[in-house]
Amino acid sequence: MDLTLSEEHQALKESAAAFVDKEVVPFAAEWDRAEQVDRAIVGKLGRAGLLGLGVPEELGGSGGDMFAYCLAIEELGRGDQAIRGIVSVSLGLVGKSIARFGTPEQQERWLPGICSGEMVGCFGLTEPGVGSDAGNLTTKAVRDGGDYLITGSKQFITNGNWADVALVMARTGGEGGRGVSAFLVPTDSAGFSTTKITDKLGLRGQDTAALHLDAVRVPASAMLGEEGRGFTVAMTALDRGRTSIAASAVGLSTACLDAALDYAASREQFGRTIAGHQLVQQLLVETQVERDAARLLVWRAADLCDRGQPFRAEASAAKYYAAESAVRAANRCLQVFGGYGFVEEYPLAKYLRDARVLTLYEGTTQVQTLLLGRALTGVSAF
Ligand SMILES: Cc1cc2nc3c(=O)[nH]c(=O)nc-3n(C[C@H](O)[C@H](O)[C@H](O)COP(=O)(O)OP(=O)(O)OC[C@H]3O[C@@H](n4cnc5c(N)ncnc54)[C@H](O)[C@@H]3O)c2cc1C
């Protein structure tokens, strides 16, 4: 793997960084306090091409490969996890699934809007009673003539209140993952409603919702991919999703490190800046080395993906390590701030709150461990 960024990748990274520094970083703390990001950011992300990365231009996207997507996501993750999550879900899980599995009609209906930021997508896999064991989901889609009637609930759905389209995994028959199909459900359908989830530890500005589907009628043409292949649609999305969550975690570790380096260079104790104390240097260096190692795991998974090679285990390894190391980064860098790390006036408190979810969603650290264990030993411990 060539570790030098191509000119194209370097230019994309720089333009994503410039966007984040202008449109995200100055507002992130305020959005967090208000528990609401300014929705205008979605259009701005779209105009900057950040909601079309990885979707071919002829389908309304801005093109580029998985590596490019991960570079942009790392920058967004450095700026704000709540904003990065909008992109990860609307584009990464929903838009890219439509690009990959959709019919020309589905692509034409949804992709230009999602990629321009005029529309938002959400991804409905988790249910109140089913999280890690997603293959046993209970939302049902029952055939009724040329339609399906979908009934069930989805929990913790990012962009859930904002979305124009929900990619909903529902059981069409049979047990386990093989009985699941995926549907593109317009959120203005009769019987579709949402409840906002508030009081989150982190990602406070991000829209999170419970979805309620009460006999929501969709035509059979709303099915994404083949009947009984919905779990494959979801898992294919999550292979890429986990790689990009890892990229985002790398960005968050960088934000923690940058803030801690600045603080360590200006704060004086015992007659010198704290950057000159060995144990503070240890906190900073451990953060830097883990951040760099996590980035290499992300690049390995993205590179395999772009070469068309299997990368499921590598995506899990990147997610496993980068998410846990981002929590450690936030914790260590908060330590560098001493008592000032504990108050919201400084950024580390928010970074630590936002880091925590990275080890939970798109497969917890334990789930990634079991996936890696299965790949390593050939024995499933699920
Ligand atoms: C802010 C936020 C946004 C989210 N966005 C979305 C979204 O957009 N779409 C969506 O579908 N979901 C979303 N989720 C849901 C998320 O993916 C789930 O919360 C996650 O998969 C874990 O499921 P759970 O919460 O039901 O925990 P559970 O599955 O109940 O797990 C509880 C604990 O048990 C452990 N555990 C479970 N099974 C095993 C096992 N076999 N071996 C060892 N340990 C095990 C887990 O690791 C965890 O520690 C979001 C969650 C949050 C918090």
Tab-separated table of C-alpha atoms in Angstrom, residues 5 9 49 53 83 85 90 95 103 125 130 139 159 166 228-229 235-237 266 302 305 310 340 352 364 374:
chain	number	residue	atom	x	y	z
A	5	LEU	CA	-1.547	10.590	-0.662
A	9	HIS	CA	-6.641	12.709	-2.312
A	49	GLY	CA	-19.623	17.768	-2.492
A	53	LEU	CA	-18.491	11.188	-2.138
A	83	ILE	CA	-22.113	16.729	11.741
A	85	GLY	CA	-22.801	11.470	11.652
A	90	SER	CA	-27.468	9.933	4.924
A	95	GLY	CA	-27.117	6.893	-0.329
A	103	THR	CA	-32.988	0.130	-9.340
A	125	LEU	CA	-31.854	-1.462	11.677
A	130	VAL	CA	-32.822	-5.970	19.116
A	139	THR	CA	-40.345	-5.309	12.295
A	159	ASN	CA	-31.404	11.736	11.306
A	166	ALA	CA	-35.868	5.756	5.808
A	228	GLY	CA	-34.608	-11.854	1.749
A	229	ARG	CA	-31.364	-9.985	1.035
A	235	MET	CA	-24.102	-5.586	6.440
A	236	THR	CA	-22.576	-4.344	3.169
A	237	ALA	CA	-23.368	-0.801	4.293
A	266	SER	CA	0.769	27.737	27.227
A	302	ALA	CA	-10.243	1.505	2.652
A	305	CYS	CA	-12.249	-1.964	-0.358
A	310	PRO	CA	-12.649	-8.648	1.103
A	340	TYR	CA	-10.047	22.921	33.065
A	352	LEU	CA	-14.951	12.824	25.666
A	364	THR	CA	-20.140	-2.433	19.733
A	374	ARG	CA	-14.519	-15.595	14.033
